[in-house]
mmCIF file of C-alpha atoms in Angstrom:
data_model
loop_
_atom_site.group_PDB
_atom_site.id
_atom_site.type_symbol
_atom_site.label_atom_id
_atom_site.label_comp_id
_atom_site.label_asym_id
_atom_site.label_seq_id
_atom_site.Cartn_x
_atom_site.Cartn_y
_atom_site.Cartn_z
ATOM 1 C CA UNK Q 1 -12.825 29.070 52.221
ATOM 2 C CA UNK Q 2 -9.476 30.847 52.192
ATOM 3 C CA UNK Q 3 -6.155 29.535 53.640
ATOM 4 C CA UNK Q 4 -6.725 31.318 57.017
ATOM 5 C CA UNK Q 5 -10.219 29.900 57.383
ATOM 6 C CA UNK Q 6 -8.955 26.431 56.458
ATOM 7 C CA UNK Q 7 -6.174 26.577 59.051
ATOM 8 C CA UNK Q 8 -8.598 27.844 61.747
ATOM 9 C CA UNK Q 9 -10.980 25.039 60.971
ATOM 10 C CA UNK Q 10 -8.265 22.392 61.226
ATOM 11 C CA UNK Q 11 -7.717 22.342 64.989
ATOM 12 C CA UNK Q 12 -8.232 19.534 67.526
ATOM 13 C CA UNK Q 13 -10.459 21.863 69.545
ATOM 14 C CA UNK Q 14 -13.012 21.832 66.776
ATOM 15 C CA UNK Q 15 -13.015 18.078 66.594
ATOM 16 C CA UNK Q 16 -13.324 17.257 70.299
ATOM 17 C CA UNK Q 17 -15.646 18.110 73.130
ATOM 18 C CA UNK Q 18 -14.707 21.139 75.187
ATOM 19 C CA UNK Q 19 -13.302 19.141 78.127
ATOM 20 C CA UNK Q 20 -11.660 16.580 75.840
ATOM 21 C CA UNK Q 21 -9.912 19.425 73.982
ATOM 22 C CA UNK Q 22 -8.771 21.056 77.238
ATOM 23 C CA UNK Q 23 -7.313 17.712 78.506
ATOM 24 C CA UNK Q 24 -5.539 16.966 75.266
ATOM 25 C CA UNK Q 25 -4.139 20.505 75.190
ATOM 26 C CA UNK Q 26 -2.555 19.863 78.614
ATOM 27 C CA UNK Q 27 -1.204 16.495 77.441
ATOM 28 C CA UNK Q 28 0.203 17.892 74.183
ATOM 29 C CA UNK Q 29 1.779 20.890 76.012
ATOM 30 C CA UNK Q 30 3.226 19.040 79.018
ATOM 31 C CA UNK Q 31 3.760 15.431 77.876
ATOM 32 C CA UNK Q 32 2.992 12.430 79.972
ATOM 33 C CA UNK Q 33 0.734 13.253 82.888
ATOM 34 C CA UNK Q 34 -1.182 11.558 85.685
ATOM 35 C CA UNK Q 35 -4.906 12.327 86.085
ATOM 36 C CA UNK Q 36 -4.073 14.414 89.156
ATOM 37 C CA UNK Q 37 -1.561 16.490 87.157
ATOM 38 C CA UNK Q 38 -4.127 17.208 84.417
ATOM 39 C CA UNK Q 39 -6.836 17.932 87.069
ATOM 40 C CA UNK Q 40 -4.525 20.443 88.859
ATOM 41 C CA UNK Q 41 -3.617 22.212 85.608
ATOM 42 C CA UNK Q 42 -7.318 22.598 84.693
ATOM 43 C CA UNK Q 43 -8.471 23.862 88.109
ATOM 44 C CA UNK Q 44 -7.660 27.602 87.696
ATOM 45 C CA UNK Q 45 -9.995 27.848 84.695
ATOM 46 C CA UNK Q 46 -12.287 24.866 85.177
ATOM 47 C CA UNK Q 47 -13.107 23.721 88.677
ATOM 48 C CA UNK Q 48 -13.976 20.076 87.945
ATOM 49 C CA UNK Q 49 -14.309 16.974 90.001
ATOM 50 C CA UNK Q 50 -11.226 14.695 89.869
ATOM 51 C CA UNK Q 51 -13.478 11.803 88.837
ATOM 52 C CA UNK Q 52 -14.765 13.791 85.850
ATOM 53 C CA UNK Q 53 -11.283 14.312 84.507
ATOM 54 C CA UNK Q 54 -10.358 10.662 85.220
ATOM 55 C CA UNK Q 55 -13.446 9.520 83.278
ATOM 56 C CA UNK Q 56 -12.762 11.714 80.292
ATOM 57 C CA UNK Q 57 -9.130 10.690 80.166
ATOM 58 C CA UNK Q 58 -10.129 7.000 80.317
ATOM 59 C CA UNK Q 59 -12.571 7.580 77.380
ATOM 60 C CA UNK Q 60 -9.887 9.442 75.418
ATOM 61 C CA UNK Q 61 -7.685 6.360 75.888
ATOM 62 C CA UNK Q 62 -10.521 4.143 74.714
ATOM 63 C CA UNK Q 63 -10.871 6.302 71.652
ATOM 64 C CA UNK Q 64 -7.125 5.923 70.893
ATOM 65 C CA UNK Q 65 -6.057 9.501 71.590
ATOM 66 C CA UNK Q 66 -4.247 8.739 74.825
ATOM 67 C CA UNK Q 67 -1.863 5.917 75.710
ATOM 68 C CA UNK Q 68 -1.859 4.715 79.242
ATOM 69 C CA UNK Q 69 0.637 2.909 81.445
ATOM 70 C CA UNK Q 70 0.335 1.953 85.079
ATOM 71 C CA UNK Q 71 3.089 2.775 87.552
ATOM 72 C CA UNK Q 72 2.295 1.682 91.033
ATOM 73 C CA UNK Q 73 -1.157 2.886 91.892
ATOM 74 C CA UNK Q 74 -1.130 5.727 89.363
ATOM 75 C CA UNK Q 75 -1.980 5.697 85.683
ATOM 76 C CA UNK Q 76 0.151 7.838 83.384
ATOM 77 C CA UNK Q 77 -1.307 9.131 80.159
ATOM 78 C CA UNK Q 78 0.438 10.431 77.121
ATOM 79 C CA UNK Q 79 -0.733 11.500 73.632
ATOM 80 C CA UNK Q 80 -1.007 8.723 71.139
ATOM 81 C CA UNK Q 81 -0.213 11.170 68.263
ATOM 82 C CA UNK Q 82 0.699 14.847 67.803
ATOM 83 C CA UNK Q 83 -2.190 17.283 67.314
ATOM 84 C CA UNK Q 84 -1.706 17.700 63.512
ATOM 85 C CA UNK Q 85 -1.693 13.904 63.024
ATOM 86 C CA UNK Q 86 -4.949 13.704 64.917
ATOM 87 C CA UNK Q 87 -6.513 16.362 62.704
ATOM 88 C CA UNK Q 88 -5.194 14.619 59.576
ATOM 89 C CA UNK Q 89 -6.567 11.244 60.672
ATOM 90 C CA UNK Q 90 -9.961 12.706 61.413
ATOM 91 C CA UNK Q 91 -10.030 14.507 58.057
ATOM 92 C CA UNK Q 92 -9.093 11.365 56.251
ATOM 93 C CA UNK Q 93 -11.785 9.402 58.020
ATOM 94 C CA UNK Q 94 -14.384 12.028 57.225
ATOM 95 C CA UNK Q 95 -13.400 12.038 53.499
ATOM 96 C CA UNK Q 96 -13.582 8.283 53.384
ATOM 97 C CA UNK Q 97 -17.024 8.406 55.000
ATOM 98 C CA UNK Q 98 -18.274 10.970 52.481
ATOM 99 C CA UNK Q 99 -16.885 8.892 49.607
ATOM 100 C CA UNK Q 100 -18.525 5.745 51.045
ATOM 101 C CA UNK Q 101 -21.896 7.445 51.403
ATOM 102 C CA UNK Q 102 -21.865 9.511 48.106
ATOM 103 C CA UNK Q 103 -19.265 7.922 45.815
ATOM 104 C CA UNK Q 104 -18.770 9.735 42.475
ATOM 105 C CA UNK Q 105 -21.198 12.483 43.457
ATOM 106 C CA UNK Q 106 -18.816 13.394 46.284
ATOM 107 C CA UNK Q 107 -15.745 13.199 43.990
ATOM 108 C CA UNK Q 108 -17.459 15.512 41.482
ATOM 109 C CA UNK Q 109 -18.157 17.977 44.294
ATOM 110 C CA UNK Q 110 -14.439 17.841 45.336
ATOM 111 C CA UNK Q 111 -13.415 18.476 41.735
ATOM 112 C CA UNK Q 112 -15.749 21.486 41.472
ATOM 113 C CA UNK Q 113 -14.433 22.867 44.784
ATOM 114 C CA UNK Q 114 -10.809 22.364 43.694
ATOM 115 C CA UNK Q 115 -11.474 24.174 40.393
ATOM 116 C CA UNK Q 116 -11.990 27.414 42.480
ATOM 117 C CA UNK Q 117 -8.837 27.018 44.573
ATOM 118 C CA UNK Q 118 -5.900 29.335 43.990
ATOM 119 C CA UNK Q 119 -3.053 27.582 42.088
ATOM 120 C CA UNK Q 120 -0.487 28.351 44.828
ATOM 121 C CA UNK Q 121 -2.763 26.766 47.376
ATOM 122 C CA UNK Q 122 -3.232 23.726 45.183
ATOM 123 C CA UNK Q 123 0.528 23.360 45.016
ATOM 124 C CA UNK Q 124 0.662 23.452 48.876
ATOM 125 C CA UNK Q 125 -2.122 20.873 49.042
ATOM 126 C CA UNK Q 126 -0.318 18.575 46.599
ATOM 127 C CA UNK Q 127 2.791 18.788 48.836
ATOM 128 C CA UNK Q 128 0.660 18.007 51.935
ATOM 129 C CA UNK Q 129 -0.797 14.949 50.094
ATOM 130 C CA UNK Q 130 2.666 13.819 48.951
ATOM 131 C CA UNK Q 131 1.723 14.467 45.307
ATOM 132 C CA UNK Q 132 4.178 17.094 44.390
ATOM 133 C CA UNK Q 133 4.362 18.029 40.769
ATOM 134 C CA UNK Q 134 7.648 18.967 39.104
ATOM 135 C CA UNK Q 135 8.294 22.734 38.873
ATOM 136 C CA UNK Q 136 6.262 24.511 36.214
ATOM 137 C CA UNK Q 137 7.953 25.276 33.002
ATOM 138 C CA UNK Q 138 8.928 28.908 32.591
ATOM 139 C CA UNK Q 139 9.866 28.704 28.971
ATOM 140 C CA UNK Q 140 13.516 27.745 29.772
ATOM 141 C CA UNK Q 141 14.829 24.322 29.045
ATOM 142 C CA UNK Q 142 15.868 22.386 32.147
ATOM 143 C CA UNK Q 143 18.843 20.012 32.088
ATOM 144 C CA UNK Q 144 17.980 16.478 33.185
#
């Protein structure tokens, strides 16, 4: 998998159901919303029942993706985390599940896969993981 394929794979839309992804896209783009606000924004492309949107938003809150507060008779929903944090958390949970299920066999598979990754991409991955290495030696001595 190259960098472009990896980035395309790492989207909330690939990790959520179609309607869940559409609702989260509205929340991420527009901030805190009432069910009615989301329902109205979805109508041009997706004529849905209000109760369908309400049910899915309630379930997204139960899953921890939305935070809810009540103001008068209306419930206001906002994202519990930005989209990239959601993707990161899902990836971390998936890796932990694979490691739990397969242990060292999974780790060996990861090592084999990493052995085929371009060094520049490995450097970017180390940065993403907070495991930055010092700059590579170029033959010059560096002052400490």
